Structures are given as structure tokens and as C-alpha cells.
Tab-separated table of C-alpha atoms in Angstrom:
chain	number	residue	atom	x	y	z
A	25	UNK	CA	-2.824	-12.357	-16.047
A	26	UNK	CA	-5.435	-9.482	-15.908
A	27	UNK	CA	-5.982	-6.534	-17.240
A	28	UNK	CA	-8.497	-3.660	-17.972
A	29	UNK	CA	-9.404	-1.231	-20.393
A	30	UNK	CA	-11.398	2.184	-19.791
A	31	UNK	CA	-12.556	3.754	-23.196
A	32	UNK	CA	-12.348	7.170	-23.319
A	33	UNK	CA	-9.840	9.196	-21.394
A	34	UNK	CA	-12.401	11.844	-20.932
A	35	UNK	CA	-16.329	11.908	-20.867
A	36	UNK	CA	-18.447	14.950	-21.133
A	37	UNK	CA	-22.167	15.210	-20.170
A	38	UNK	CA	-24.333	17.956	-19.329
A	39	UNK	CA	-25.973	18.225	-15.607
A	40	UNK	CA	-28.780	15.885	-15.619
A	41	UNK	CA	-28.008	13.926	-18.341
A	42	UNK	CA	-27.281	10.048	-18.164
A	43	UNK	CA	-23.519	9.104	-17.096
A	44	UNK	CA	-21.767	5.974	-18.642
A	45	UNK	CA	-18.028	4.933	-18.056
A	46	UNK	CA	-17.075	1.834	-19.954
A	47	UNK	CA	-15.225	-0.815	-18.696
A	48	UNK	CA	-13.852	-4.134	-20.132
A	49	UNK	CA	-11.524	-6.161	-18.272
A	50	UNK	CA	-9.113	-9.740	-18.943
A	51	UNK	CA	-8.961	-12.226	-16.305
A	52	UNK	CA	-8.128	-15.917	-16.572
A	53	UNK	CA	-10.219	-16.582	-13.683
A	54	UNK	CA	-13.854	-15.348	-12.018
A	55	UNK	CA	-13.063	-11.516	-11.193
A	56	UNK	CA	-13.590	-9.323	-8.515
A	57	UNK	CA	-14.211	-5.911	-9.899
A	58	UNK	CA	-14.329	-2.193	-8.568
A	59	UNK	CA	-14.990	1.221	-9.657
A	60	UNK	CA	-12.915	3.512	-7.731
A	61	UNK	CA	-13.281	7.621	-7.527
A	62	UNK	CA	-10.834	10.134	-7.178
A	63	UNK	CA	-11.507	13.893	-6.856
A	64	UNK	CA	-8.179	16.221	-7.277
A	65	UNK	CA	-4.980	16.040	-5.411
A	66	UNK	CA	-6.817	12.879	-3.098
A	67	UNK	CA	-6.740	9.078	-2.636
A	68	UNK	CA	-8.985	6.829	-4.264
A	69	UNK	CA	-12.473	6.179	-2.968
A	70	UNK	CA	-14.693	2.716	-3.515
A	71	UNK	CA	-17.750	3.647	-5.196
A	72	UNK	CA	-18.753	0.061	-5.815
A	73	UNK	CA	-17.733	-3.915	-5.896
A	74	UNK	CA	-18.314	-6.856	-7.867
A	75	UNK	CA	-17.594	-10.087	-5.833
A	76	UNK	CA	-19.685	-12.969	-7.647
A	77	UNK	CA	-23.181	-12.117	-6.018
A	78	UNK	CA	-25.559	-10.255	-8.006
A	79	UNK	CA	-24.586	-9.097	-11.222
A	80	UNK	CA	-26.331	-4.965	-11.060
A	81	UNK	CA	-24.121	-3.339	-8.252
A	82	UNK	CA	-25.066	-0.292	-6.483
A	83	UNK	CA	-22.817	1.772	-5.243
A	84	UNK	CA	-22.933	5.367	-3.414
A	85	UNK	CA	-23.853	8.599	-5.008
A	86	UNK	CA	-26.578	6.793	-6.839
A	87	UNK	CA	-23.490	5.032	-9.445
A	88	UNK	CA	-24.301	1.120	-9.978
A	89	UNK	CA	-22.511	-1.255	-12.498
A	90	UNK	CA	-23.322	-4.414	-14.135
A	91	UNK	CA	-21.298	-7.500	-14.646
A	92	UNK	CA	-21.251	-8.862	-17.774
A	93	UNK	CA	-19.580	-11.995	-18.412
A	94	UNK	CA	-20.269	-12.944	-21.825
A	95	UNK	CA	-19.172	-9.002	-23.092
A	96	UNK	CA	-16.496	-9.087	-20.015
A	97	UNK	CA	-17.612	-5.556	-19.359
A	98	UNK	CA	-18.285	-3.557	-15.941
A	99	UNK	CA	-19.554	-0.317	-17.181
A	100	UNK	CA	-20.693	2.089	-14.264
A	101	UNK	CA	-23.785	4.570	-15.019
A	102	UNK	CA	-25.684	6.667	-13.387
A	103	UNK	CA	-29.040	8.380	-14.903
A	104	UNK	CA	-29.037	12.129	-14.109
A	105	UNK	CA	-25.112	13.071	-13.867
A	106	UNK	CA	-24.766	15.971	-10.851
A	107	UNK	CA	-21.612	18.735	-10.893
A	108	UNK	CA	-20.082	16.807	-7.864
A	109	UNK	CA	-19.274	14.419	-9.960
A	110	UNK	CA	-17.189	15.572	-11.663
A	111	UNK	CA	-13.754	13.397	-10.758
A	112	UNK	CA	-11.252	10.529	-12.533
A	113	UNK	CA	-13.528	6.865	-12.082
A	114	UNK	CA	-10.852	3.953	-12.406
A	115	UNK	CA	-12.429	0.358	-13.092
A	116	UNK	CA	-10.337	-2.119	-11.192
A	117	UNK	CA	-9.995	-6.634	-11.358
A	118	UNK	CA	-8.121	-9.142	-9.360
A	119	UNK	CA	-8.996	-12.355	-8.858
A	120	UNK	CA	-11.307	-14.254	-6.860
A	121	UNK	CA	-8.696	-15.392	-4.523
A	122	UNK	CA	-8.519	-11.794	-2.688
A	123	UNK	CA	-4.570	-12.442	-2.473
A	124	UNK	CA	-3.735	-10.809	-6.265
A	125	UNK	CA	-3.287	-7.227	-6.038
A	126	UNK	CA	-5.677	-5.253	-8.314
A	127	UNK	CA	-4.767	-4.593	-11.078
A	128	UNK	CA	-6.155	-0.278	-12.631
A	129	UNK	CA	-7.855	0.739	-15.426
A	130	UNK	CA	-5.776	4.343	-17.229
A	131	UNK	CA	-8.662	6.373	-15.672
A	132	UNK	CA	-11.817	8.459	-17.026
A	133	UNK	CA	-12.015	11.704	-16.685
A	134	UNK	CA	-15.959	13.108	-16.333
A	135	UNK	CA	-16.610	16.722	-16.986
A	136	UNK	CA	-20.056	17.855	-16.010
A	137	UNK	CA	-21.070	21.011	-17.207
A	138	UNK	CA	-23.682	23.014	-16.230
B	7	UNK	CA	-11.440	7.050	13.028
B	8	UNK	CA	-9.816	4.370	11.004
B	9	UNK	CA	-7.447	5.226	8.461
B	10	UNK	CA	-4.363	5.413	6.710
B	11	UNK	CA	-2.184	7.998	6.708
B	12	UNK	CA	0.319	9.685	4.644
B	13	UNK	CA	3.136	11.930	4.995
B	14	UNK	CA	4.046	14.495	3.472
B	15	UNK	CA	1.258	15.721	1.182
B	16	UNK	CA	4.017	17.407	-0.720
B	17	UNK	CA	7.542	16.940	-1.443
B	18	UNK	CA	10.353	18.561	-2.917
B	19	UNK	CA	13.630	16.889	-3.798
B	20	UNK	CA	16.863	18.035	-5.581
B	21	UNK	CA	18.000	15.702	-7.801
B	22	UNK	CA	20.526	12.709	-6.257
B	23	UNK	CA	18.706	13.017	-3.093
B	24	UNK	CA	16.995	9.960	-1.383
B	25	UNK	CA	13.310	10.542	0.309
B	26	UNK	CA	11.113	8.965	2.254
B	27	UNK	CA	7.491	8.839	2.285
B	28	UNK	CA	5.743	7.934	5.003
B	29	UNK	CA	2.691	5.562	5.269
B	30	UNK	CA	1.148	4.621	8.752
B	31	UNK	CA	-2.582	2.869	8.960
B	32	UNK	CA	-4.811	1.595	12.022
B	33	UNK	CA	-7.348	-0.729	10.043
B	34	UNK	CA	-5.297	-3.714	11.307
B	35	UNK	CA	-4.531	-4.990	7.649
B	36	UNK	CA	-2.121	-7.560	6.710
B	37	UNK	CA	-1.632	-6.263	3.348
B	38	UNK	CA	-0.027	-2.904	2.101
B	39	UNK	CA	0.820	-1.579	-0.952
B	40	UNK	CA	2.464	1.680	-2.759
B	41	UNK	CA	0.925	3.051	-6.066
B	42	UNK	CA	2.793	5.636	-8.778
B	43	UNK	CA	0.421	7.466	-10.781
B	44	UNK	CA	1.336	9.443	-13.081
B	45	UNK	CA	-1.548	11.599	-15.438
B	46	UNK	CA	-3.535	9.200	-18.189
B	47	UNK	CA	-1.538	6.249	-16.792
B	48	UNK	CA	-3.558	5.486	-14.105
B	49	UNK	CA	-2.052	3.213	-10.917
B	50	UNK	CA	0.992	1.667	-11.013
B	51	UNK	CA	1.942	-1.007	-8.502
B	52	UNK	CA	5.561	-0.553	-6.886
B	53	UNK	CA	5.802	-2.674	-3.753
B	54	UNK	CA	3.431	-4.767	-1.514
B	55	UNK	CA	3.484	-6.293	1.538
B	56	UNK	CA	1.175	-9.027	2.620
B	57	UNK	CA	2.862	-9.937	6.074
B	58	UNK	CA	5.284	-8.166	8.580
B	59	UNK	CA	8.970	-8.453	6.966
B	60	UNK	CA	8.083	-9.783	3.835
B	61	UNK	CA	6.983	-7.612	0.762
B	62	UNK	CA	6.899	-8.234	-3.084
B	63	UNK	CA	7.620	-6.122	-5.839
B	64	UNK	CA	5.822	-4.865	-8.308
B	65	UNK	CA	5.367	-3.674	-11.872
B	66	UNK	CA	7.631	-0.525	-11.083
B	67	UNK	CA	10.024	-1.351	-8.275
B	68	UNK	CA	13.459	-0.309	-10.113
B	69	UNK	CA	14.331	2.820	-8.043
B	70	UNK	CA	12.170	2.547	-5.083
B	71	UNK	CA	12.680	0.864	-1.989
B	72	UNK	CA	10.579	-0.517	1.326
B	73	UNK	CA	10.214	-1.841	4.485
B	74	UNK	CA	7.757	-3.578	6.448
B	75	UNK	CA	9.264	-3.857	10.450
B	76	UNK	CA	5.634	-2.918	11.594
B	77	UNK	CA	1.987	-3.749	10.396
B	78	UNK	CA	1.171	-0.628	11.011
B	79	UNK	CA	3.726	1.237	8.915
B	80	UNK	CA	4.977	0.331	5.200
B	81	UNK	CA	7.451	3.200	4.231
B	82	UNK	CA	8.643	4.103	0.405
B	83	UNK	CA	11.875	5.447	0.142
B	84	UNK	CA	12.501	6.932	-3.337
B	85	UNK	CA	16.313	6.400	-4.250
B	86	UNK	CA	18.218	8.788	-6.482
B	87	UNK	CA	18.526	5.192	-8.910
B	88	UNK	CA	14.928	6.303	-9.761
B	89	UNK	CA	15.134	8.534	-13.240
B	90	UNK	CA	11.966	10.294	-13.325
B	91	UNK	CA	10.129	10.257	-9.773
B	92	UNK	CA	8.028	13.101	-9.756
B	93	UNK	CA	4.880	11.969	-9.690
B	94	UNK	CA	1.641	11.276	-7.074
B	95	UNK	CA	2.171	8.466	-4.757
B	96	UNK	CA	-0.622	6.465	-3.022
B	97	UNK	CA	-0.254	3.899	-0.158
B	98	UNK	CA	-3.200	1.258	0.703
B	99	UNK	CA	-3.937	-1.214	2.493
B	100	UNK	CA	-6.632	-4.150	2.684
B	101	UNK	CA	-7.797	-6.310	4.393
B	102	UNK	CA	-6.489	-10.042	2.777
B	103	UNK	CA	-9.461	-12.035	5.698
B	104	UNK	CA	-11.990	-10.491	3.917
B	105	UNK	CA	-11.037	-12.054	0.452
B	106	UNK	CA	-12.047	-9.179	-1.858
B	107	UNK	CA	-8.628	-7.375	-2.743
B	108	UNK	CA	-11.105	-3.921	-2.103
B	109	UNK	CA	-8.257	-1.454	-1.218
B	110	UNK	CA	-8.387	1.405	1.200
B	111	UNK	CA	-6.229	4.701	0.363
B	112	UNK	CA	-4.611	7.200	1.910
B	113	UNK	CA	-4.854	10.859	0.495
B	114	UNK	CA	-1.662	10.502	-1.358
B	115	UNK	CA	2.317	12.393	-1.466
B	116	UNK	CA	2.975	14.685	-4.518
B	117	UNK	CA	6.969	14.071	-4.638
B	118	UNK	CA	8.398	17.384	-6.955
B	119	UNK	CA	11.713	16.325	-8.034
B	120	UNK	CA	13.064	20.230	-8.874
């Protein structure tokens, strides 16, 4: 079985300040993991994927994430936070096999203000 | 362009009614799958479908119902057996060759239950 935990419901940061979404996750085998984005009243967008190669992801819209196996952690950051990002990030597992479906964090919600 | 796509964007149902939402996508992908989420739950997993005329369900399936005649198409048909469906509902699809579960979503169907 896997799982995955986002703390914080919400995160607030000013513009320009350093972004960090925390992510933990469960798996009973080597994970693939995923940050997804998701702006208001749309579908889900990849920002970035963890698939067993190197362990600092980058991603678009300058986001990367680092695997952590001995904390089991995926946080995603990014160092100067703009207003367009502003949207719900959801950290996402499934197994290395590809065939498990993937299994969703609750969601974060980042504010940006001005 | 390649895509998926989903119909309606919004919904309105009486109560005891049946609907159908629509899902239709031109990536060629074996797998599809339809999503629930409902705010500070984040995604929940109703049906999938990894081949033509076979599909699996998922965490939430009591209520809902599918089909999978086509690749192409992987429709949702909310039943009146289903107590509270208002909610957002997202259909993906991916891409089970490439062996990294990374899903790819439509924009989503707001079903209003009045």
C-alpha cells in the first residue's frame, strides 16, 4: 500500500520569498513520485517527476524537488515565489511498476501575496 | 494537439436523475481513469481502465458507473445510488508503455446536484 501526506493545507509567502511544500509519502516498494499543479476550476498539470534517476528534480516554472529516501520526503521548493503561482500543488506515488494508479496527496494551497 | 477532453464543464442535476460525463482523449493511451475531488480531500480514484472492455474499480466506485467500448473514450455515468455527487470530476489518462504512472488530465466537469 501507499500513501502520502502534504503538511499544511495552506502556505503563505510573500512575492519573492522562498516557496516550500512538504511532502512525505509510504510505499512498500521504490516510488515514482510527482508534484502536480492545479490553478482554479482546471485539470491537473505535471510540474515535475521522480522515476529513480537523479534524486534533485527540476521541473517547470523554476519548481524542483528532492528525493529523500532515508526521510521518505519529496518536498518541492522554489527560491523567489512569483504571484502566478499561486495554485493547489498535490504530491503524488505509485510504484515503480508504472501499472499502480497514483495514489494523491489532500493538496496545498499557496497564497502569494504581493 | 493532443489531449483529453471533457464534457460538460458544468452540470446540473435534480436529484434521482442519472448523468453522464463525457471523457474522449487522442494520446493513444491504454490506461484511463476518473478522479472525485472534493475541497481539502484532494483526488479520489473511482474507476480505471487499463485495456478496452476491462476496467477496475476504485477507492470510490459505489454510485458511479463506466464503460470502456473504445480506447479513445472512458465515460462516467453518475447514478442516482450515489448520495452526495456534487463535486469536481477529472478524467486521465497515461500512457502504461512508458512505465511511469505520470497522468495526463483533462480540464475537469463540475456536476451541481440542485
Amino acid at each position: 500500500a501507499q500513501s502520502v501526506t502534504q503538511l499544511g493545507s495552506h502556505v503563505s509567502v510573500s512575492e519573492g520569498a522562498l516557496v516550500l511544500l512538504r511532502c512525505n509519502y509510504s510505499s512498500s516498494v521504490p516510488p515514482y513520485l510527482f508534484w502536480y499543479v492545479q490553478y482554479p476550476n482546471q485539470g491537473l498539470q505535471l510540474l515535475l517527476k521522480y522515476t529513480s534517476a537523479a534524486t534533485l528534480v527540476k521541473g517547470i516554472n523554476g519548481f524542483e524537488a528532492e528525493f529523500k529516501k532515508s526521510e521518505t520526503s519529496f518536498h518541492l521548493t522554489k527560491p523567489s515565489a512569483h504571484m502566478s503561482d499561486a495554485a493547489e500543488y498535490f504530491c503524488a506515488v505509485s510504484d515503480s511498476s508504472g501499472y499502480s494508479t497514483l495514489t494523491f496527496g489532500k493538496g496545498t494551497m499557496l497564497l502569494v501575496s504581493p | 494537439d493532443g489531449g483529453i477532453t471533457q464534457s460538460p464543464k458544468y452540470l446540473f442535476r435534480k436529484e434521482g436523475q442519472n448523468v453522464t460525463l463525457s471523457c474522449e482523449q487522442n494520446l493513444n493511451h491504454d490506461a484511463m481513469y476518473w478522479y472525485r475531488q472534493d475541497p481539502g480531500q484532494g483526488l479520489r480514484l473511482i474507476y480505471y481502465s487499463q485495456i478496452v472492455n476491462d476496467f477496475q474499480k476504485g477507492d470510490i466506485a459505489e454510485g458511479y458507473s463506466v464503460s470502456r467500448e473504445k480506447k479513445e473514450s472512458f465515460p462516467l455515468t453518475v447514478t442516482s445510488a450515489q448520495k452526495n455527487p456534487t463535486a469536481f470530476y477529472l478524467c486521465a489518462s497515461s500512457n502504461q508503455d512508458a512505465n511511469t504512472g505520470e497522468l495526463f488530465f483533462g480540464e475537469g466537469s463540475r456536476l451541481t446536484v440542485l
